[in-house]
């Protein structure tokens, strides 16, 4: 007989686990929950960073936090005092271990299998995984294949955030652990926006990432060459060990992602459009979404909460994406102006979609205005906004 659940998570990465975690901390605890994922999640496959002025549900596994961030470019450097925010990092492995033990202790079931099909019905959905089917009142789908994803609609912009990151250890104690570097633009731009990001974990250990926002990926050796060159030239390190490596492709697009995969199927995480189009940040947005889904289930018996940021943020994302897509050569100038002319708290509010209209206007007025006006006209023509 088909096994029945209240909720099935098709995909047990950040979004599937986050939602189940929020459920067990709410009056939904005790519901029958199944998480299906082919990956056992035993490796440190990613590092999540985010900023917040508030405590978050996963603060107990925050690996490091910084009260200041550096912004560095060819012409100037800034030390950004983040208060009341701080910048936090959670290691993938700590998140997987913490959520696995909390969820198992609360009776959540895990199945290591690949979901092949999800079928929608008026009052339930069925999931087929490795040939067996399971039934649930609601299915939350976060399956995502970053390599296969290709947007085609000419009205939208499709960039990718792609990077190579190394956790390195050096013999000398050279890193200042009180300051992380969010952007260092002193890497050859060659018409595409690129930067390096450094998170000092200890005086001798840091994560260094070479990051690019562009439509196309680079050849694998190019990431390595640029990263080693940066480490030698700007960190002054010639003798270091690479302890870990991570790479990724995160979609940066203004194409809306459908939330509903059916009446009883809700898309979450990257698949549900939770990645901020113009920054690639998703981690905290995913947890906020989980909280909103749980609230909605409790209040209205549906996970579709309809909570949306003000529409103007989609326009801002589209403008920035269009400029980075068509004029990657001015990306460094746009970001330098943003950070030079605005307090970092205003930029965080803008990226978190919580800033006031006046603050948003101040942010938009700080970047080179002519490319943005042209981008806005183009947007009006192509989308009739
Ligand atoms: C290396 C890396 C670093 C990142 N760093 C940051 C960061 O610093 N800050 C930030 O805000 N965001 C970051 N992101 C973006 C985003 O937060 C993450 O991608 C996040 O993991 C997205 O959550 P998700 O659940 O949508 O996807 P995932 O966490 O990737 O989970 C999707 C799950 O679906 C599973 N799956 C796929 N196919 C199937 C199938 N057929 N059946 C069942 N399961 C399936 C996968 O195995 C995976 O476990 C990063 C992303 C990557 C890849």
GROMACS .gro file of C-alpha atoms and ligand atoms in nm:
model
  438
    1UNK     CA    1   0.000   0.000   0.000
    2UNK     CA    2   0.113   0.354  -0.077
    3UNK     CA    3   0.275   0.520   0.227
    4UNK     CA    4   0.094   0.839   0.330
    5UNK     CA    5   0.245   1.159   0.466
    6UNK     CA    6   0.121   1.504   0.551
    7UNK     CA    7   0.415   1.670   0.376
    8UNK     CA    8   0.682   1.543   0.139
    9UNK     CA    9   0.995   1.743   0.059
   10UNK     CA   10   1.121   1.648  -0.289
   11UNK     CA   11   1.480   1.764  -0.235
   12UNK     CA   12   1.647   1.780   0.103
   13UNK     CA   13   1.889   2.069   0.059
   14UNK     CA   14   1.858   2.411   0.221
   15UNK     CA   15   1.492   2.470   0.136
   16UNK     CA   16   1.350   2.122   0.205
   17UNK     CA   17   1.528   2.096   0.540
   18UNK     CA   18   1.454   2.454   0.637
   19UNK     CA   19   1.082   2.405   0.581
   20UNK     CA   20   1.074   2.077   0.776
   21UNK     CA   21   1.275   2.245   1.054
   22UNK     CA   22   1.028   2.532   1.077
   23UNK     CA   23   0.741   2.280   1.083
   24UNK     CA   24   0.878   2.083   1.377
   25UNK     CA   25   0.927   2.406   1.573
   26UNK     CA   26   0.559   2.499   1.521
   27UNK     CA   27   0.219   2.352   1.606
   28UNK     CA   28   0.270   2.137   1.293
   29UNK     CA   29   0.519   1.927   1.493
   30UNK     CA   30   0.392   1.572   1.490
   31UNK     CA   31   0.285   1.586   1.125
   32UNK     CA   32   0.418   1.301   0.912
   33UNK     CA   33   0.702   1.445   0.704
   34UNK     CA   34   0.922   1.268   0.447
   35UNK     CA   35   1.237   1.420   0.294
   36UNK     CA   36   1.356   1.255  -0.028
   37UNK     CA   37   1.699   1.330  -0.169
   38UNK     CA   38   1.953   1.112  -0.352
   39UNK     CA   39   2.242   1.286  -0.174
   40UNK     CA   40   2.335   1.171   0.175
   41UNK     CA   41   2.459   1.525   0.256
   42UNK     CA   42   2.774   1.412   0.431
   43UNK     CA   43   3.015   1.663   0.280
   44UNK     CA   44   3.076   2.032   0.324
   45UNK     CA   45   2.950   2.111  -0.026
   46UNK     CA   46   2.880   2.483   0.031
   47UNK     CA   47   2.924   2.775   0.263
   48UNK     CA   48   2.629   3.004   0.325
   49UNK     CA   49   2.681   3.370   0.408
   50UNK     CA   50   2.419   3.625   0.495
   51UNK     CA   51   2.373   3.945   0.690
   52UNK     CA   52   2.108   4.018   0.947
   53UNK     CA   53   2.039   4.261   1.228
   54UNK     CA   54   1.836   3.990   1.407
   55UNK     CA   55   1.885   3.646   1.557
   56UNK     CA   56   1.799   3.369   1.307
   57UNK     CA   57   1.686   3.008   1.364
   58UNK     CA   58   2.029   2.871   1.279
   59UNK     CA   59   2.248   3.103   1.487
   60UNK     CA   60   2.368   2.816   1.702
   61UNK     CA   61   2.557   2.673   1.403
   62UNK     CA   62   2.698   3.004   1.276
   63UNK     CA   63   3.063   2.926   1.214
   64UNK     CA   64   3.198   3.281   1.211
   65UNK     CA   65   3.051   3.631   1.217
   66UNK     CA   66   3.203   3.968   1.135
   67UNK     CA   67   3.097   4.316   1.247
   68UNK     CA   68   3.280   4.485   0.956
   69UNK     CA   69   3.327   4.418   0.586
   70UNK     CA   70   3.585   4.558   0.349
   71UNK     CA   71   3.508   4.691   0.003
   72UNK     CA   72   3.818   4.728  -0.214
   73UNK     CA   73   3.861   4.855  -0.570
   74UNK     CA   74   4.146   5.005  -0.776
   75UNK     CA   75   4.080   5.362  -0.658
   76UNK     CA   76   3.980   5.330  -0.294
   77UNK     CA   77   3.895   5.095  -0.011
   78UNK     CA   78   3.624   5.117   0.254
   79UNK     CA   79   3.585   4.956   0.591
   80UNK     CA   80   3.211   4.914   0.641
   81UNK     CA   81   3.083   4.908   0.995
   82UNK     CA   82   2.773   4.689   0.969
   83UNK     CA   83   2.598   4.759   1.302
   84UNK     CA   84   2.319   4.673   1.375
   85UNK     CA   85   2.386   4.398   1.116
   86UNK     CA   86   2.663   4.146   1.114
   87UNK     CA   87   2.784   3.913   0.842
   88UNK     CA   88   2.749   3.543   0.927
   89UNK     CA   89   2.865   3.221   0.775
   90UNK     CA   90   2.722   2.870   0.812
   91UNK     CA   91   2.909   2.571   0.675
   92UNK     CA   92   2.699   2.330   0.471
   93UNK     CA   93   2.809   2.029   0.673
   94UNK     CA   94   2.709   2.191   1.002
   95UNK     CA   95   2.366   2.274   0.859
   96UNK     CA   96   2.313   1.919   0.730
   97UNK     CA   97   2.427   1.755   1.055
   98UNK     CA   98   2.226   1.989   1.275
   99UNK     CA   99   1.906   1.956   1.072
  100UNK     CA  100   1.942   1.578   1.029
  101UNK     CA  101   1.963   1.519   1.402
  102UNK     CA  102   1.689   1.769   1.495
  103UNK     CA  103   1.452   1.641   1.225
  104UNK     CA  104   1.512   1.273   1.299
  105UNK     CA  105   1.459   1.337   1.670
  106UNK     CA  106   1.124   1.494   1.582
  107UNK     CA  107   1.020   1.188   1.379
  108UNK     CA  108   1.084   1.325   1.028
  109UNK     CA  109   1.168   1.044   0.786
  110UNK     CA  110   1.451   1.058   0.531
  111UNK     CA  111   1.464   0.856   0.211
  112UNK     CA  112   1.779   0.849   0.003
  113UNK     CA  113   1.629   0.825  -0.346
  114UNK     CA  114   1.574   1.025  -0.662
  115UNK     CA  115   1.229   1.173  -0.721
  116UNK     CA  116   1.132   1.087  -1.079
  117UNK     CA  117   0.779   1.219  -1.090
  118UNK     CA  118   0.531   1.424  -0.892
  119UNK     CA  119   0.163   1.397  -0.979
  120UNK     CA  120  -0.095   1.648  -0.872
  121UNK     CA  121  -0.448   1.556  -0.760
  122UNK     CA  122  -0.728   1.777  -0.624
  123UNK     CA  123  -0.663   1.690  -0.259
  124UNK     CA  124  -0.317   1.529  -0.256
  125UNK     CA  125  -0.006   1.466  -0.463
  126UNK     CA  126   0.194   1.152  -0.530
  127UNK     CA  127   0.568   1.132  -0.554
  128UNK     CA  128   0.747   0.850  -0.732
  129UNK     CA  129   1.103   0.791  -0.617
  130UNK     CA  130   1.316   0.502  -0.735
  131UNK     CA  131   1.004   0.319  -0.854
  132UNK     CA  132   0.799   0.351  -0.533
  133UNK     CA  133   0.520   0.600  -0.491
  134UNK     CA  134   0.431   0.802  -0.181
  135UNK     CA  135   0.126   1.015  -0.115
  136UNK     CA  136   0.109   1.346   0.070
  137UNK     CA  137  -0.137   1.625   0.135
  138UNK     CA  138   0.126   1.871   0.013
  139UNK     CA  139   0.451   1.824  -0.178
  140UNK     CA  140   0.730   2.083  -0.165
  141UNK     CA  141   0.956   2.059  -0.466
  142UNK     CA  142   1.311   2.200  -0.454
  143UNK     CA  143   1.477   1.975  -0.711
  144UNK     CA  144   1.715   2.188  -0.910
  145UNK     CA  145   1.974   2.126  -1.177
  146UNK     CA  146   2.189   2.437  -1.214
  147UNK     CA  147   2.381   2.301  -1.510
  148UNK     CA  148   2.069   2.206  -1.708
  149UNK     CA  149   1.879   2.531  -1.636
  150UNK     CA  150   1.862   2.757  -1.943
  151UNK     CA  151   1.619   3.046  -1.962
  152UNK     CA  152   1.498   3.128  -2.312
  153UNK     CA  153   1.240   3.407  -2.288
  154UNK     CA  154   1.382   3.716  -2.466
  155UNK     CA  155   1.195   3.952  -2.231
  156UNK     CA  156   1.417   3.848  -1.941
  157UNK     CA  157   1.784   3.846  -1.853
  158UNK     CA  158   1.970   3.534  -1.762
  159UNK     CA  159   2.292   3.577  -1.575
  160UNK     CA  160   2.470   3.325  -1.363
  161UNK     CA  161   2.670   3.378  -1.051
  162UNK     CA  162   2.956   3.133  -1.078
  163UNK     CA  163   3.254   3.098  -0.858
  164UNK     CA  164   3.544   2.890  -0.741
  165UNK     CA  165   3.629   2.909  -0.372
  166UNK     CA  166   3.917   2.760  -0.174
  167UNK     CA  167   3.963   2.730   0.198
  168UNK     CA  168   4.335   2.790   0.229
  169UNK     CA  169   4.580   2.755   0.515
  170UNK     CA  170   4.905   2.945   0.526
  171UNK     CA  171   5.208   2.907   0.750
  172UNK     CA  172   5.207   3.263   0.876
  173UNK     CA  173   4.927   3.423   1.080
  174UNK     CA  174   4.830   3.690   0.829
  175UNK     CA  175   4.449   3.718   0.829
  176UNK     CA  176   4.264   3.977   1.036
  177UNK     CA  177   3.970   3.777   1.171
  178UNK     CA  178   3.768   4.085   1.259
  179UNK     CA  179   3.717   4.182   0.893
  180UNK     CA  180   3.589   3.990   0.594
  181UNK     CA  181   3.617   4.125   0.240
  182UNK     CA  182   3.284   4.129   0.060
  183UNK     CA  183   3.413   4.274  -0.266
  184UNK     CA  184   3.767   4.312  -0.392
  185UNK     CA  185   3.740   4.432  -0.750
  186UNK     CA  186   4.114   4.432  -0.812
  187UNK     CA  187   4.092   4.143  -1.054
  188UNK     CA  188   4.095   4.186  -1.434
  189UNK     CA  189   3.738   4.262  -1.541
  190UNK     CA  190   3.772   4.210  -1.918
  191UNK     CA  191   3.419   4.329  -1.985
  192UNK     CA  192   3.253   4.112  -1.718
  193UNK     CA  193   3.184   4.193  -1.353
  194UNK     CA  194   3.417   3.990  -1.127
  195UNK     CA  195   3.541   4.014  -0.774
  196UNK     CA  196   3.711   3.821  -0.497
  197UNK     CA  197   3.557   3.757  -0.161
  198UNK     CA  198   3.764   3.662   0.147
  199UNK     CA  199   3.633   3.519   0.473
  200UNK     CA  200   3.908   3.486   0.735
  201UNK     CA  201   3.822   3.186   0.954
  202UNK     CA  202   4.137   3.212   1.170
  203UNK     CA  203   4.467   3.404   1.154
  204UNK     CA  204   4.605   3.134   0.922
  205UNK     CA  205   4.290   3.006   0.745
  206UNK     CA  206   4.050   3.177   0.507
  207UNK     CA  207   3.798   3.106   0.238
  208UNK     CA  208   3.880   3.296  -0.081
  209UNK     CA  209   3.633   3.297  -0.371
  210UNK     CA  210   3.666   3.421  -0.727
  211UNK     CA  211   3.313   3.522  -0.832
  212UNK     CA  212   3.166   3.629  -1.163
  213UNK     CA  213   2.823   3.758  -1.271
  214UNK     CA  214   2.785   3.677  -1.640
  215UNK     CA  215   2.576   3.492  -1.895
  216UNK     CA  216   2.843   3.233  -1.975
  217UNK     CA  217   3.073   3.024  -1.763
  218UNK     CA  218   3.453   3.030  -1.793
  219UNK     CA  219   3.671   2.735  -1.878
  220UNK     CA  220   3.764   2.557  -1.549
  221UNK     CA  221   4.138   2.650  -1.558
  222UNK     CA  222   4.050   3.021  -1.578
  223UNK     CA  223   3.892   3.021  -1.230
  224UNK     CA  224   4.199   2.851  -1.082
  225UNK     CA  225   4.443   3.084  -1.256
  226UNK     CA  226   4.257   3.397  -1.144
  227UNK     CA  227   4.220   3.274  -0.787
  228UNK     CA  228   4.587   3.178  -0.746
  229UNK     CA  229   4.694   3.505  -0.903
  230UNK     CA  230   4.479   3.703  -0.660
  231UNK     CA  231   4.609   3.508  -0.360
  232UNK     CA  232   4.970   3.573  -0.464
  233UNK     CA  233   4.930   3.935  -0.569
  234UNK     CA  234   4.685   4.075  -0.316
  235UNK     CA  235   4.710   3.843  -0.018
  236UNK     CA  236   5.087   3.810  -0.067
  237UNK     CA  237   5.077   3.431  -0.017
  238UNK     CA  238   5.302   3.199  -0.216
  239UNK     CA  239   5.305   2.902   0.013
  240UNK     CA  240   4.961   2.778   0.118
  241UNK     CA  241   4.758   2.460   0.131
  242UNK     CA  242   4.413   2.421  -0.027
  243UNK     CA  243   4.200   2.245   0.236
  244UNK     CA  244   3.862   2.255   0.062
  245UNK     CA  245   3.719   2.363  -0.270
  246UNK     CA  246   3.366   2.472  -0.365
  247UNK     CA  247   3.219   2.591  -0.688
  248UNK     CA  248   2.872   2.684  -0.792
  249UNK     CA  249   2.632   2.820  -1.045
  250UNK     CA  250   2.347   3.028  -0.903
  251UNK     CA  251   2.080   3.161  -1.142
  252UNK     CA  252   2.047   3.540  -1.150
  253UNK     CA  253   1.739   3.612  -1.356
  254UNK     CA  254   1.436   3.837  -1.356
  255UNK     CA  255   1.221   3.568  -1.512
  256UNK     CA  256   0.950   3.487  -1.257
  257UNK     CA  257   0.960   3.129  -1.124
  258UNK     CA  258   0.617   2.968  -1.092
  259UNK     CA  259   0.544   2.887  -0.729
  260UNK     CA  260   0.279   2.628  -0.795
  261UNK     CA  261   0.372   2.299  -0.956
  262UNK     CA  262   0.006   2.203  -0.919
  263UNK     CA  263  -0.278   2.247  -0.670
  264UNK     CA  264  -0.094   2.041  -0.412
  265UNK     CA  265   0.265   2.102  -0.523
  266UNK     CA  266   0.457   2.408  -0.414
  267UNK     CA  267   0.803   2.495  -0.543
  268UNK     CA  268   1.050   2.619  -0.287
  269UNK     CA  269   1.415   2.725  -0.271
  270UNK     CA  270   1.593   2.808  -0.597
  271UNK     CA  271   1.320   2.628  -0.791
  272UNK     CA  272   1.058   2.843  -0.620
  273UNK     CA  273   1.236   3.168  -0.714
  274UNK     CA  274   1.386   3.241  -0.374
  275UNK     CA  275   1.724   3.355  -0.511
  276UNK     CA  276   1.753   3.734  -0.512
  277UNK     CA  277   1.796   3.805  -0.883
  278UNK     CA  278   2.052   4.082  -0.856
  279UNK     CA  279   2.271   3.938  -0.580
  280UNK     CA  280   2.239   3.558  -0.584
  281UNK     CA  281   2.177   3.550  -0.206
  282UNK     CA  282   1.908   3.301  -0.108
  283UNK     CA  283   1.981   3.145   0.229
  284UNK     CA  284   1.796   3.384   0.457
  285UNK     CA  285   1.522   3.435   0.200
  286UNK     CA  286   1.463   3.059   0.205
  287UNK     CA  287   1.423   3.058   0.585
  288UNK     CA  288   1.190   3.357   0.574
  289UNK     CA  289   0.985   3.174   0.311
  290UNK     CA  290   0.972   2.861   0.530
  291UNK     CA  291   0.840   3.068   0.819
  292UNK     CA  292   0.576   3.226   0.593
  293UNK     CA  293   0.469   2.884   0.457
  294UNK     CA  294   0.424   2.745   0.808
  295UNK     CA  295   0.224   3.051   0.916
  296UNK     CA  296   0.001   3.017   0.611
  297UNK     CA  297  -0.059   2.645   0.668
  298UNK     CA  298  -0.159   2.720   1.024
  299UNK     CA  299  -0.379   3.017   0.945
  300UNK     CA  300  -0.529   2.925   0.608
  301UNK     CA  301  -0.457   2.553   0.557
  302UNK     CA  302  -0.260   2.630   0.240
  303UNK     CA  303   0.115   2.687   0.199
  304UNK     CA  304   0.066   2.950  -0.074
  305UNK     CA  305   0.114   3.258   0.139
  306UNK     CA  306   0.115   3.523  -0.133
  307UNK     CA  307   0.370   3.730   0.060
  308UNK     CA  308   0.549   3.947  -0.200
  309UNK     CA  309   0.797   4.232  -0.178
  310UNK     CA  310   0.688   4.565  -0.332
  311UNK     CA  311   0.685   4.539  -0.715
  312UNK     CA  312   0.952   4.810  -0.753
  313UNK     CA  313   1.219   4.564  -0.640
  314UNK     CA  314   1.160   4.348  -0.946
  315UNK     CA  315   1.218   4.652  -1.163
  316UNK     CA  316   1.542   4.735  -0.977
  317UNK     CA  317   1.660   4.376  -1.021
  318UNK     CA  318   1.579   4.385  -1.392
  319UNK     CA  319   1.767   4.713  -1.441
  320UNK     CA  320   2.078   4.587  -1.267
  321UNK     CA  321   2.068   4.253  -1.447
  322UNK     CA  322   2.022   4.423  -1.781
  323UNK     CA  323   2.325   4.644  -1.720
  324UNK     CA  324   2.543   4.357  -1.603
  325UNK     CA  325   2.424   4.151  -1.900
  326UNK     CA  326   2.474   4.416  -2.168
  327UNK     CA  327   2.746   4.628  -2.013
  328UNK     CA  328   2.947   4.405  -1.782
  329UNK     CA  329   3.236   4.648  -1.834
  330UNK     CA  330   3.068   4.906  -1.608
  331UNK     CA  331   2.976   4.657  -1.334
  332UNK     CA  332   3.281   4.752  -1.124
  333UNK     CA  333   3.191   5.121  -1.151
  334UNK     CA  334   2.827   5.055  -1.052
  335UNK     CA  335   2.926   4.860  -0.741
  336UNK     CA  336   3.201   5.110  -0.646
  337UNK     CA  337   2.950   5.395  -0.665
  338UNK     CA  338   2.693   5.200  -0.468
  339UNK     CA  339   2.930   5.136  -0.178
  340UNK     CA  340   3.105   5.474  -0.188
  341UNK     CA  341   2.786   5.678  -0.186
  342UNK     CA  342   2.558   5.480   0.046
  343UNK     CA  343   2.579   5.356   0.403
  344UNK     CA  344   2.601   4.977   0.387
  345UNK     CA  345   2.282   4.947   0.595
  346UNK     CA  346   2.092   5.122   0.313
  347UNK     CA  347   2.234   4.876   0.058
  348UNK     CA  348   2.138   4.580   0.278
  349UNK     CA  349   1.784   4.720   0.311
  350UNK     CA  350   1.771   4.754  -0.069
  351UNK     CA  351   1.890   4.396  -0.125
  352UNK     CA  352   1.661   4.262   0.149
  353UNK     CA  353   1.368   4.446  -0.016
  354UNK     CA  354   1.286   4.621   0.310
  355UNK     CA  355   1.411   4.976   0.241
  356UNK     CA  356   1.175   5.273   0.214
  357UNK     CA  357   1.104   5.433  -0.124
  358UNK     CA  358   1.323   5.731  -0.026
  359UNK     CA  359   1.612   5.497   0.059
  360UNK     CA  360   1.561   5.305  -0.265
  361UNK     CA  361   1.571   5.627  -0.465
  362UNK     CA  362   1.892   5.730  -0.287
  363UNK     CA  363   2.050   5.396  -0.382
  364UNK     CA  364   1.942   5.423  -0.747
  365UNK     CA  365   2.057   5.785  -0.767
  366UNK     CA  366   2.406   5.685  -0.658
  367UNK     CA  367   2.490   5.473  -0.963
  368UNK     CA  368   2.583   5.602  -1.313
  369UNK     CA  369   2.241   5.727  -1.422
  370UNK     CA  370   2.259   5.718  -1.803
  371UNK     CA  371   2.294   5.338  -1.843
  372UNK     CA  372   2.009   5.293  -1.595
  373UNK     CA  373   1.781   5.534  -1.784
  374UNK     CA  374   1.856   5.348  -2.107
  375UNK     CA  375   1.794   5.015  -1.933
  376UNK     CA  376   1.463   5.144  -1.797
  377UNK     CA  377   1.346   5.260  -2.141
  378UNK     CA  378   1.437   4.922  -2.287
  379UNK     CA  379   1.250   4.749  -2.008
  380UNK     CA  380   0.938   4.958  -2.074
  381UNK     CA  381   0.951   4.870  -2.442
  382UNK     CA  382   1.011   4.497  -2.398
  383UNK     CA  383   0.776   4.443  -2.106
  384UNK     CA  384   0.543   4.740  -2.123
  385UNK     CA  385   0.597   4.802  -1.748
  386LIG     C1  386   2.835   2.646  -0.346
  386LIG     C2  387   2.719   2.739  -0.316
  386LIG     C3  388   2.737   2.844  -0.230
  386LIG     C4  389   2.630   2.931  -0.200
  386LIG     N1  390   2.651   3.033  -0.113
  386LIG     C5  391   2.547   3.112  -0.078
  386LIG     C6  392   2.565   3.213   0.020
  386LIG     O1  393   2.676   3.236   0.069
  386LIG     N2  394   2.457   3.286   0.058
  386LIG     C7  395   2.334   3.265   0.004
  386LIG     O2  396   2.239   3.334   0.043
  386LIG     N3  397   2.316   3.174  -0.093
  386LIG     C8  398   2.418   3.095  -0.135
  386LIG     N4  399   2.398   2.998  -0.229
  386LIG     C9  400   2.267   2.994  -0.299
  386LIG    C10  401   2.158   2.917  -0.224
  386LIG     O3  402   2.147   2.961  -0.090
  386LIG    C11  403   2.187   2.768  -0.222
  386LIG     O4  404   2.196   2.718  -0.352
  386LIG    C12  405   2.080   2.688  -0.147
  386LIG     O5  406   2.137   2.563  -0.119
  386LIG    C13  407   1.951   2.674  -0.226
  386LIG     O6  408   1.865   2.586  -0.157
  386LIG     P1  409   1.774   2.482  -0.238
  386LIG     O7  410   1.711   2.395  -0.139
  386LIG     O8  411   1.692   2.553  -0.337
  386LIG     O9  412   1.881   2.397  -0.323
  386LIG     P2  413   1.978   2.287  -0.268
  386LIG    O10  414   2.028   2.322  -0.135
  386LIG    O11  415   2.079   2.266  -0.378
  386LIG    O12  416   1.886   2.160  -0.253
  386LIG    C14  417   1.823   2.098  -0.364
  386LIG    C15  418   1.825   1.949  -0.334
  386LIG    O13  419   1.750   1.881  -0.432
  386LIG    C16  420   1.812   1.755  -0.449
  386LIG     N5  421   1.764   1.696  -0.572
  386LIG    C17  422   1.800   1.727  -0.701
  386LIG     N6  423   1.736   1.645  -0.785
  386LIG    C18  424   1.658   1.564  -0.710
  386LIG    C19  425   1.566   1.459  -0.740
  386LIG     N7  426   1.541   1.422  -0.866
  386LIG     N8  427   1.502   1.400  -0.638
  386LIG    C20  428   1.522   1.437  -0.510
  386LIG     N9  429   1.608   1.535  -0.476
  386LIG    C21  430   1.674   1.596  -0.576
  386LIG    C22  431   1.960   1.786  -0.447
  386LIG    O14  432   2.037   1.669  -0.417
  386LIG    C23  433   1.966   1.890  -0.337
  386LIG    O15  434   1.997   1.834  -0.212
  386LIG    C24  435   2.503   2.911  -0.262
  386LIG    C25  436   2.489   2.805  -0.352
  386LIG    C26  437   2.594   2.720  -0.379
  386LIG    C27  438   2.572   2.608  -0.478
   0.00000   0.00000   0.00000
